GROMACS .gro file of C-alpha atoms in nm:
model
  443
    1UNK     CA    1  -1.816  -1.974   3.668
    2UNK     CA    2  -1.717  -1.618   3.756
    3UNK     CA    3  -1.386  -1.508   3.603
    4UNK     CA    4  -1.108  -1.458   3.860
    5UNK     CA    5  -1.343  -1.552   4.146
    6UNK     CA    6  -1.086  -1.800   4.268
    7UNK     CA    7  -0.791  -1.561   4.245
    8UNK     CA    8  -0.592  -1.505   4.561
    9UNK     CA    9  -0.534  -1.160   4.709
   10UNK     CA   10  -0.177  -1.176   4.582
   11UNK     CA   11  -0.299  -1.247   4.227
   12UNK     CA   12  -0.550  -0.962   4.242
   13UNK     CA   13  -0.276  -0.730   4.369
   14UNK     CA   14  -0.051  -0.848   4.085
   15UNK     CA   15  -0.322  -0.769   3.832
   16UNK     CA   16  -0.367  -0.423   3.980
   17UNK     CA   17   0.007  -0.362   3.961
   18UNK     CA   18   0.016  -0.482   3.600
   19UNK     CA   19  -0.270  -0.248   3.514
   20UNK     CA   20  -0.089   0.049   3.664
   21UNK     CA   21   0.230  -0.047   3.480
   22UNK     CA   22   0.037  -0.078   3.153
   23UNK     CA   23  -0.117   0.266   3.197
   24UNK     CA   24   0.226   0.415   3.268
   25UNK     CA   25   0.383   0.242   2.967
   26UNK     CA   26   0.101   0.355   2.737
   27UNK     CA   27   0.146   0.711   2.863
   28UNK     CA   28   0.518   0.689   2.792
   29UNK     CA   29   0.455   0.551   2.444
   30UNK     CA   30   0.213   0.836   2.370
   31UNK     CA   31   0.470   1.088   2.493
   32UNK     CA   32   0.743   0.934   2.277
   33UNK     CA   33   0.517   0.934   1.972
   34UNK     CA   34   0.445   1.301   2.029
   35UNK     CA   35   0.819   1.362   2.062
   36UNK     CA   36   0.876   1.179   1.734
   37UNK     CA   37   0.608   1.392   1.567
   38UNK     CA   38   0.786   1.701   1.697
   39UNK     CA   39   1.114   1.589   1.539
   40UNK     CA   40   0.943   1.511   1.208
   41UNK     CA   41   0.766   1.847   1.214
   42UNK     CA   42   1.098   2.026   1.273
   43UNK     CA   43   1.245   1.833   0.978
   44UNK     CA   44   0.957   1.946   0.761
   45UNK     CA   45   1.003   2.306   0.872
   46UNK     CA   46   1.378   2.283   0.805
   47UNK     CA   47   1.312   2.173   0.447
   48UNK     CA   48   1.067   2.460   0.391
   49UNK     CA   49   1.307   2.713   0.542
   50UNK     CA   50   1.589   2.597   0.313
   51UNK     CA   51   1.361   2.620   0.009
   52UNK     CA   52   1.232   2.967   0.105
   53UNK     CA   53   1.584   3.091   0.173
   54UNK     CA   54   1.700   2.978  -0.172
   55UNK     CA   55   1.379   3.075  -0.352
   56UNK     CA   56   1.308   2.724  -0.484
   57UNK     CA   57   1.027   2.733  -0.744
   58UNK     CA   58   0.884   2.399  -0.622
   59UNK     CA   59   0.797   2.553  -0.282
   60UNK     CA   60   1.009   2.303  -0.094
   61UNK     CA   61   0.900   1.975  -0.252
   62UNK     CA   62   1.249   1.853  -0.342
   63UNK     CA   63   1.387   1.979  -0.011
   64UNK     CA   64   1.120   1.784   0.176
   65UNK     CA   65   1.200   1.472  -0.028
   66UNK     CA   66   1.568   1.519   0.051
   67UNK     CA   67   1.510   1.544   0.425
   68UNK     CA   68   1.266   1.252   0.417
   69UNK     CA   69   1.520   1.040   0.232
   70UNK     CA   70   1.784   1.126   0.496
   71UNK     CA   71   1.553   1.018   0.779
   72UNK     CA   72   1.424   0.712   0.594
   73UNK     CA   73   1.755   0.559   0.497
   74UNK     CA   74   1.878   0.598   0.856
   75UNK     CA   75   1.560   0.426   0.981
   76UNK     CA   76   1.559   0.167   0.697
   77UNK     CA   77   1.203   0.248   0.591
   78UNK     CA   78   1.044   0.397   0.281
   79UNK     CA   79   1.108   0.769   0.235
   80UNK     CA   80   0.753   0.806   0.101
   81UNK     CA   81   0.627   0.682   0.436
   82UNK     CA   82   0.856   0.920   0.623
   83UNK     CA   83   0.753   1.219   0.410
   84UNK     CA   84   0.386   1.142   0.476
   85UNK     CA   85   0.464   1.122   0.847
   86UNK     CA   86   0.651   1.451   0.828
   87UNK     CA   87   0.356   1.623   0.663
   88UNK     CA   88   0.106   1.471   0.908
   89UNK     CA   89   0.322   1.560   1.208
   90UNK     CA   90   0.374   1.918   1.090
   91UNK     CA   91   0.000   1.955   1.035
   92UNK     CA   92  -0.085   1.834   1.386
   93UNK     CA   93   0.184   2.038   1.560
   94UNK     CA   94   0.097   2.357   1.372
   95UNK     CA   95  -0.284   2.325   1.363
   96UNK     CA   96  -0.358   2.151   1.692
   97UNK     CA   97  -0.077   2.236   1.935
   98UNK     CA   98  -0.305   2.176   2.237
   99UNK     CA   99  -0.375   1.820   2.119
  100UNK     CA  100  -0.006   1.757   2.055
  101UNK     CA  101   0.082   1.889   2.401
  102UNK     CA  102  -0.184   1.668   2.565
  103UNK     CA  103  -0.043   1.364   2.390
  104UNK     CA  104   0.310   1.464   2.485
  105UNK     CA  105   0.203   1.485   2.850
  106UNK     CA  106   0.056   1.134   2.827
  107UNK     CA  107  -0.297   1.257   2.897
  108UNK     CA  108  -0.434   1.118   2.569
  109UNK     CA  109  -0.306   0.849   2.335
  110UNK     CA  110  -0.204   0.877   1.970
  111UNK     CA  111  -0.539   0.721   1.874
  112UNK     CA  112  -0.727   0.990   2.070
  113UNK     CA  113  -0.518   1.263   1.911
  114UNK     CA  114  -0.585   1.125   1.563
  115UNK     CA  115  -0.966   1.121   1.595
  116UNK     CA  116  -0.971   1.466   1.755
  117UNK     CA  117  -0.760   1.615   1.475
  118UNK     CA  118  -0.955   1.437   1.200
  119UNK     CA  119  -1.287   1.568   1.334
  120UNK     CA  120  -1.155   1.924   1.347
  121UNK     CA  121  -0.944   1.929   1.031
  122UNK     CA  122  -1.184   2.160   0.846
  123UNK     CA  123  -1.208   2.424   1.118
  124UNK     CA  124  -1.118   2.753   0.948
  125UNK     CA  125  -0.876   2.932   1.182
  126UNK     CA  126  -0.643   2.887   1.476
  127UNK     CA  127  -0.889   3.042   1.723
  128UNK     CA  128  -1.166   2.798   1.628
  129UNK     CA  129  -0.930   2.501   1.644
  130UNK     CA  130  -0.799   2.608   1.985
  131UNK     CA  131  -1.150   2.654   2.126
  132UNK     CA  132  -1.257   2.317   1.985
  133UNK     CA  133  -0.950   2.140   2.126
  134UNK     CA  134  -0.999   2.297   2.469
  135UNK     CA  135  -1.353   2.154   2.482
  136UNK     CA  136  -1.283   1.805   2.354
  137UNK     CA  137  -0.950   1.722   2.524
  138UNK     CA  138  -1.101   1.684   2.877
  139UNK     CA  139  -1.358   1.445   2.730
  140UNK     CA  140  -1.084   1.252   2.548
  141UNK     CA  141  -0.898   1.206   2.876
  142UNK     CA  142  -1.183   0.992   3.012
  143UNK     CA  143  -1.326   0.804   2.712
  144UNK     CA  144  -1.219   0.562   2.438
  145UNK     CA  145  -1.115   0.689   2.092
  146UNK     CA  146  -1.435   0.552   1.934
  147UNK     CA  147  -1.652   0.751   2.176
  148UNK     CA  148  -1.430   1.055   2.143
  149UNK     CA  149  -1.461   1.046   1.765
  150UNK     CA  150  -1.839   1.070   1.774
  151UNK     CA  151  -1.836   1.350   2.030
  152UNK     CA  152  -1.553   1.533   1.851
  153UNK     CA  153  -1.750   1.551   1.525
  154UNK     CA  154  -2.046   1.691   1.717
  155UNK     CA  155  -1.836   1.953   1.896
  156UNK     CA  156  -1.647   2.050   1.579
  157UNK     CA  157  -1.972   2.136   1.403
  158UNK     CA  158  -2.025   2.416   1.655
  159UNK     CA  159  -1.714   2.591   1.526
  160UNK     CA  160  -1.759   2.528   1.154
  161UNK     CA  161  -1.771   2.843   0.944
  162UNK     CA  162  -1.861   2.656   0.623
  163UNK     CA  163  -2.160   2.435   0.547
  164UNK     CA  164  -2.133   2.060   0.490
  165UNK     CA  165  -2.206   2.123   0.120
  166UNK     CA  166  -1.904   2.350   0.083
  167UNK     CA  167  -1.677   2.116   0.277
  168UNK     CA  168  -1.792   1.818   0.071
  169UNK     CA  169  -1.681   1.991  -0.250
  170UNK     CA  170  -1.328   2.016  -0.107
  171UNK     CA  171  -1.334   1.660   0.024
  172UNK     CA  172  -1.428   1.528  -0.322
  173UNK     CA  173  -1.088   1.642  -0.448
  174UNK     CA  174  -0.929   1.366  -0.237
  175UNK     CA  175  -1.108   1.081  -0.414
  176UNK     CA  176  -0.867   0.805  -0.512
  177UNK     CA  177  -0.808   0.434  -0.564
  178UNK     CA  178  -0.511   0.237  -0.426
  179UNK     CA  179  -0.382  -0.117  -0.388
  180UNK     CA  180  -0.205  -0.285  -0.095
  181UNK     CA  181  -0.046  -0.631  -0.105
  182UNK     CA  182  -0.136  -0.832   0.206
  183UNK     CA  183   0.037  -1.165   0.137
  184UNK     CA  184  -0.067  -1.518   0.040
  185UNK     CA  185  -0.132  -1.403  -0.316
  186UNK     CA  186  -0.398  -1.153  -0.203
  187UNK     CA  187  -0.418  -0.775  -0.252
  188UNK     CA  188  -0.657  -0.509  -0.124
  189UNK     CA  189  -0.823  -0.258  -0.358
  190UNK     CA  190  -0.923   0.060  -0.177
  191UNK     CA  191  -1.160   0.331  -0.299
  192UNK     CA  192  -1.225   0.674  -0.148
  193UNK     CA  193  -1.519   0.861  -0.298
  194UNK     CA  194  -1.845   1.044  -0.221
  195UNK     CA  195  -2.040   0.856   0.046
  196UNK     CA  196  -2.361   0.835  -0.154
  197UNK     CA  197  -2.185   0.676  -0.451
  198UNK     CA  198  -1.970   0.437  -0.250
  199UNK     CA  199  -2.261   0.320  -0.036
  200UNK     CA  200  -2.466   0.288  -0.355
  201UNK     CA  201  -2.197   0.069  -0.510
  202UNK     CA  202  -2.183  -0.147  -0.199
  203UNK     CA  203  -2.562  -0.181  -0.189
  204UNK     CA  204  -2.573  -0.277  -0.557
  205UNK     CA  205  -2.307  -0.543  -0.500
  206UNK     CA  206  -2.506  -0.672  -0.204
  207UNK     CA  207  -2.826  -0.696  -0.409
  208UNK     CA  208  -2.639  -0.873  -0.690
  209UNK     CA  209  -2.478  -1.116  -0.445
  210UNK     CA  210  -2.814  -1.193  -0.283
  211UNK     CA  211  -2.974  -1.242  -0.624
  212UNK     CA  212  -2.700  -1.485  -0.725
  213UNK     CA  213  -2.757  -1.680  -0.405
  214UNK     CA  214  -3.135  -1.689  -0.447
  215UNK     CA  215  -3.108  -1.794  -0.812
  216UNK     CA  216  -2.865  -2.070  -0.727
  217UNK     CA  217  -3.081  -2.202  -0.445
  218UNK     CA  218  -3.400  -2.191  -0.656
  219UNK     CA  219  -3.231  -2.362  -0.951
  220UNK     CA  220  -3.092  -2.632  -0.723
  221UNK     CA  221  -3.430  -2.697  -0.560
  222UNK     CA  222  -3.609  -2.701  -0.897
  223UNK     CA  223  -3.367  -2.956  -1.042
  224UNK     CA  224  -3.403  -3.175  -0.736
  225UNK     CA  225  -3.785  -3.174  -0.770
  226UNK     CA  226  -3.762  -3.254  -1.140
  227UNK     CA  227  -3.529  -3.547  -1.080
  228UNK     CA  228  -3.756  -3.683  -0.807
  229UNK     CA  229  -4.084  -3.647  -0.996
  230UNK     CA  230  -3.970  -3.773  -1.335
  231UNK     CA  231  -3.676  -3.991  -1.228
  232UNK     CA  232  -3.458  -3.839  -1.496
  233UNK     CA  233  -3.095  -3.839  -1.373
  234UNK     CA  234  -2.942  -3.737  -1.706
  235UNK     CA  235  -2.899  -3.371  -1.592
  236UNK     CA  236  -2.711  -3.360  -1.260
  237UNK     CA  237  -2.821  -3.101  -1.008
  238UNK     CA  238  -2.594  -2.794  -1.003
  239UNK     CA  239  -2.364  -2.755  -0.708
  240UNK     CA  240  -2.505  -2.514  -0.445
  241UNK     CA  241  -2.322  -2.185  -0.411
  242UNK     CA  242  -2.124  -2.217  -0.088
  243UNK     CA  243  -1.971  -1.867  -0.105
  244UNK     CA  244  -2.042  -1.620   0.172
  245UNK     CA  245  -2.212  -1.289   0.097
  246UNK     CA  246  -1.879  -1.107   0.132
  247UNK     CA  247  -1.710  -1.347  -0.111
  248UNK     CA  248  -1.985  -1.303  -0.370
  249UNK     CA  249  -1.957  -0.924  -0.336
  250UNK     CA  250  -1.582  -0.942  -0.398
  251UNK     CA  251  -1.618  -1.174  -0.698
  252UNK     CA  252  -1.887  -0.954  -0.855
  253UNK     CA  253  -1.686  -0.634  -0.800
  254UNK     CA  254  -1.379  -0.781  -0.971
  255UNK     CA  255  -1.593  -0.919  -1.252
  256UNK     CA  256  -1.752  -0.579  -1.314
  257UNK     CA  257  -1.422  -0.389  -1.298
  258UNK     CA  258  -1.243  -0.627  -1.532
  259UNK     CA  259  -1.517  -0.668  -1.792
  260UNK     CA  260  -1.754  -0.372  -1.759
  261UNK     CA  261  -1.747  -0.089  -2.016
  262UNK     CA  262  -1.683   0.262  -1.871
  263UNK     CA  263  -1.978   0.412  -2.059
  264UNK     CA  264  -1.979   0.727  -1.846
  265UNK     CA  265  -1.620   0.817  -1.943
  266UNK     CA  266  -1.552   0.642  -2.274
  267UNK     CA  267  -1.485   0.822  -2.599
  268UNK     CA  268  -1.346   0.768  -2.946
  269UNK     CA  269  -1.512   0.441  -3.048
  270UNK     CA  270  -1.469   0.260  -2.721
  271UNK     CA  271  -1.115   0.375  -2.650
  272UNK     CA  272  -1.130   0.312  -2.275
  273UNK     CA  273  -1.327  -0.010  -2.310
  274UNK     CA  274  -1.044  -0.149  -2.524
  275UNK     CA  275  -0.786  -0.102  -2.245
  276UNK     CA  276  -0.692  -0.421  -2.064
  277UNK     CA  277  -0.486  -0.457  -1.747
  278UNK     CA  278  -0.143  -0.621  -1.782
  279UNK     CA  279   0.067  -0.797  -1.520
  280UNK     CA  280   0.407  -0.963  -1.515
  281UNK     CA  281   0.436  -1.313  -1.365
  282UNK     CA  282   0.776  -1.458  -1.273
  283UNK     CA  283   0.754  -1.837  -1.257
  284UNK     CA  284   1.044  -2.076  -1.190
  285UNK     CA  285   1.031  -2.342  -1.462
  286UNK     CA  286   1.028  -2.618  -1.200
  287UNK     CA  287   0.713  -2.461  -1.055
  288UNK     CA  288   0.556  -2.435  -1.400
  289UNK     CA  289   0.599  -2.806  -1.466
  290UNK     CA  290   0.484  -2.900  -1.117
  291UNK     CA  291   0.812  -3.025  -0.972
  292UNK     CA  292   0.866  -2.751  -0.714
  293UNK     CA  293   0.656  -2.548  -0.470
  294UNK     CA  294   0.838  -2.213  -0.505
  295UNK     CA  295   0.563  -1.952  -0.553
  296UNK     CA  296   0.540  -1.739  -0.864
  297UNK     CA  297   0.554  -1.359  -0.823
  298UNK     CA  298   0.327  -1.086  -0.958
  299UNK     CA  299   0.515  -0.780  -1.090
  300UNK     CA  300   0.823  -0.893  -0.900
  301UNK     CA  301   0.687  -0.820  -0.553
  302UNK     CA  302   0.391  -1.030  -0.436
  303UNK     CA  303   0.353  -1.411  -0.444
  304UNK     CA  304   0.069  -1.571  -0.638
  305UNK     CA  305  -0.058  -1.925  -0.624
  306UNK     CA  306   0.079  -2.177  -0.875
  307UNK     CA  307  -0.258  -2.249  -1.036
  308UNK     CA  308  -0.305  -1.882  -1.129
  309UNK     CA  309   0.054  -1.857  -1.257
  310UNK     CA  310   0.011  -2.163  -1.480
  311UNK     CA  311  -0.318  -2.037  -1.623
  312UNK     CA  312  -0.162  -1.699  -1.709
  313UNK     CA  313   0.148  -1.860  -1.858
  314UNK     CA  314  -0.063  -2.098  -2.064
  315UNK     CA  315  -0.285  -1.823  -2.201
  316UNK     CA  316  -0.004  -1.575  -2.279
  317UNK     CA  317   0.078  -1.508  -2.644
  318UNK     CA  318   0.445  -1.477  -2.549
  319UNK     CA  319   0.654  -1.449  -2.237
  320UNK     CA  320   1.006  -1.362  -2.125
  321UNK     CA  321   1.253  -1.634  -2.033
  322UNK     CA  322   1.499  -1.529  -1.759
  323UNK     CA  323   1.814  -1.740  -1.733
  324UNK     CA  324   1.959  -1.742  -1.382
  325UNK     CA  325   2.282  -1.885  -1.243
  326UNK     CA  326   2.204  -2.224  -1.081
  327UNK     CA  327   2.418  -2.146  -0.775
  328UNK     CA  328   2.402  -1.768  -0.716
  329UNK     CA  329   2.060  -1.698  -0.868
  330UNK     CA  330   2.199  -1.397  -1.061
  331UNK     CA  331   2.035  -1.305  -1.393
  332UNK     CA  332   2.250  -1.431  -1.683
  333UNK     CA  333   2.030  -1.334  -1.975
  334UNK     CA  334   1.676  -1.249  -2.080
  335UNK     CA  335   1.539  -1.352  -2.414
  336UNK     CA  336   1.206  -1.391  -2.589
  337UNK     CA  337   1.087  -1.592  -2.880
  338UNK     CA  338   0.958  -1.274  -3.045
  339UNK     CA  339   1.190  -0.973  -3.112
  340UNK     CA  340   1.186  -0.705  -2.843
  341UNK     CA  341   1.393  -0.455  -2.639
  342UNK     CA  342   1.628  -0.709  -2.483
  343UNK     CA  343   1.820  -0.466  -2.265
  344UNK     CA  344   1.505  -0.321  -2.111
  345UNK     CA  345   1.374  -0.667  -2.030
  346UNK     CA  346   1.710  -0.765  -1.881
  347UNK     CA  347   1.718  -0.457  -1.656
  348UNK     CA  348   1.358  -0.505  -1.551
  349UNK     CA  349   1.425  -0.865  -1.457
  350UNK     CA  350   1.750  -0.777  -1.282
  351UNK     CA  351   1.632  -0.481  -1.077
  352UNK     CA  352   1.271  -0.589  -1.004
  353UNK     CA  353   1.216  -0.262  -0.814
  354UNK     CA  354   1.339   0.095  -0.778
  355UNK     CA  355   1.708   0.093  -0.682
  356UNK     CA  356   1.688   0.369  -0.421
  357UNK     CA  357   1.741   0.229  -0.069
  358UNK     CA  358   1.413   0.127   0.103
  359UNK     CA  359   1.195   0.185  -0.208
  360UNK     CA  360   0.970  -0.099  -0.318
  361UNK     CA  361   0.819   0.038  -0.641
  362UNK     CA  362   0.811  -0.235  -0.906
  363UNK     CA  363   1.048  -0.189  -1.199
  364UNK     CA  364   0.757  -0.191  -1.443
  365UNK     CA  365   0.644   0.138  -1.285
  366UNK     CA  366   0.990   0.300  -1.292
  367UNK     CA  367   1.212   0.500  -1.526
  368UNK     CA  368   1.541   0.358  -1.657
  369UNK     CA  369   1.809   0.599  -1.539
  370UNK     CA  370   2.161   0.663  -1.670
  371UNK     CA  371   2.364   0.677  -1.348
  372UNK     CA  372   2.631   0.873  -1.534
  373UNK     CA  373   2.431   1.106  -1.756
  374UNK     CA  374   2.427   1.023  -2.126
  375UNK     CA  375   2.475   1.391  -2.206
  376UNK     CA  376   2.806   1.377  -2.019
  377UNK     CA  377   2.927   1.060  -2.189
  378UNK     CA  378   2.749   0.793  -1.985
  379UNK     CA  379   2.713   0.473  -2.185
  380UNK     CA  380   2.376   0.314  -2.257
  381UNK     CA  381   2.471  -0.026  -2.125
  382UNK     CA  382   2.370  -0.258  -1.845
  383UNK     CA  383   2.643  -0.141  -1.605
  384UNK     CA  384   2.530   0.223  -1.628
  385UNK     CA  385   2.153   0.171  -1.621
  386UNK     CA  386   1.909   0.104  -1.342
  387UNK     CA  387   1.547   0.155  -1.251
  388UNK     CA  388   1.438   0.453  -1.043
  389UNK     CA  389   1.078   0.545  -0.971
  390UNK     CA  390   0.989   0.895  -1.081
  391UNK     CA  391   1.014   1.027  -0.726
  392UNK     CA  392   1.371   0.907  -0.674
  393UNK     CA  393   1.470   0.986  -1.032
  394UNK     CA  394   1.383   1.349  -0.964
  395UNK     CA  395   1.553   1.333  -0.624
  396UNK     CA  396   1.878   1.208  -0.782
  397UNK     CA  397   1.893   1.497  -1.029
  398UNK     CA  398   1.763   1.781  -0.808
  399UNK     CA  399   1.907   1.717  -0.463
  400UNK     CA  400   2.246   1.643  -0.303
  401UNK     CA  401   2.174   1.270  -0.310
  402UNK     CA  402   2.430   1.093  -0.532
  403UNK     CA  403   2.463   0.737  -0.664
  404UNK     CA  404   2.774   0.545  -0.769
  405UNK     CA  405   2.764   0.205  -0.946
  406UNK     CA  406   2.993  -0.045  -0.773
  407UNK     CA  407   2.954  -0.317  -1.036
  408UNK     CA  408   2.739  -0.625  -1.047
  409UNK     CA  409   2.421  -0.421  -1.009
  410UNK     CA  410   2.528  -0.285  -0.669
  411UNK     CA  411   2.490   0.089  -0.601
  412UNK     CA  412   2.621   0.317  -0.329
  413UNK     CA  413   2.399   0.613  -0.243
  414UNK     CA  414   2.546   0.908  -0.055
  415UNK     CA  415   2.305   1.122   0.144
  416UNK     CA  416   2.333   1.499   0.193
  417UNK     CA  417   2.494   1.439   0.533
  418UNK     CA  418   2.759   1.213   0.384
  419UNK     CA  419   2.619   0.879   0.496
  420UNK     CA  420   2.653   0.595   0.246
  421UNK     CA  421   2.378   0.338   0.185
  422UNK     CA  422   2.444   0.037  -0.036
  423UNK     CA  423   2.158  -0.106  -0.242
  424UNK     CA  424   2.209  -0.461  -0.365
  425UNK     CA  425   2.014  -0.655  -0.622
  426UNK     CA  426   1.706  -0.823  -0.480
  427UNK     CA  427   1.719  -1.204  -0.498
  428UNK     CA  428   1.552  -1.357  -0.800
  429UNK     CA  429   1.240  -1.567  -0.766
  430UNK     CA  430   1.419  -1.881  -0.878
  431UNK     CA  431   1.559  -2.214  -0.764
  432UNK     CA  432   1.928  -2.268  -0.687
  433UNK     CA  433   2.115  -2.592  -0.628
  434UNK     CA  434   2.348  -2.685  -0.346
  435UNK     CA  435   2.646  -2.919  -0.381
  436UNK     CA  436   2.405  -3.205  -0.319
  437UNK     CA  437   2.212  -3.224  -0.648
  438UNK     CA  438   1.926  -3.397  -0.470
  439UNK     CA  439   1.849  -3.085  -0.264
  440UNK     CA  440   1.661  -2.791  -0.417
  441UNK     CA  441   1.709  -2.467  -0.232
  442UNK     CA  442   1.475  -2.174  -0.315
  443UNK     CA  443   1.677  -1.852  -0.329
   0.00000   0.00000   0.00000
């Protein structure tokens, strides 16, 4: 059967019209994205101009954070995300104005602009970047981003003033590791490093995974032969390994990272090898005893399956007990069977995250801030304390952003332009009861 062979002329005309509309809409979207980048770039320039005018020693870092926070709270997104977008937009507009203009005119998409700029990011001067952009943009107007990326890297090499060896030394400075929660109790672990090492790691994991598979298959076959030849069923045949190659790679990587000794970096009688990762699991007691399906939470922000939560709770030497109101879900108290800093645990359980609007940093990674400074008479008590990540802690003290406690863990933040954003306590991972005691309502 040939697709659309039976379509009428009217249907074919409709498809053609839809295609034209789609092209027009995509062009409009690209233009609007370029316009947004222009606004973000102007915001970045405004922050730098203010810092230069006042002679700020941080070269505009706090000013940029302040502007990003203004944009972000108005958009209801993370100010870290907005500041990254501001920096990226300013870089594109300043370094590749021809690419930005082509996107603004709808001649290329945002994806095309991204691969063109990435391929030419190491070009040394404005003249080289302009010549490179002038050559690659016409090609980008007729091909897909994937094809453009390959051609762009080839064209960019013609204008490179530095060798690949020199550029690689700079690129190595960007090596990093990061995590990203993706839901359903799963999290991604990302690694950026030298290609030879990363590919070597991946190849080693592949060889290990294949060896595990081959060993399991051989052992299974050998046991089957032994049982058949000698009729000795006392030792049951091992279960075959049903994991995919990708699953075995992931399991081996986590096993190595959690248990392997960092021999290349360790010192002082195994100092690094003695370090163990710690996590905080919040588990409703009804979930722990198997009477409710409310998921547990890891570090107050990502759900984990009940089996994992129970294993961790059962193996823990001690754990916090958080008492919550059965109707509102508010934290009433935090205690522990062993002595400890009760107020800190209470605040950590109450706040769960940084208390700046839109920020999602877990409280375990934050500072505890006196909203009214202790040096000016602010009390060290629950009503005057809250968690702020280091970024927003610095922003509070070194920018026009101001916070005012409203009571009950609610805070009003006032931006430099006078807009007020209220940050309320996040709901607890608990179970609340309605007027009908037979109904359990997860909060």
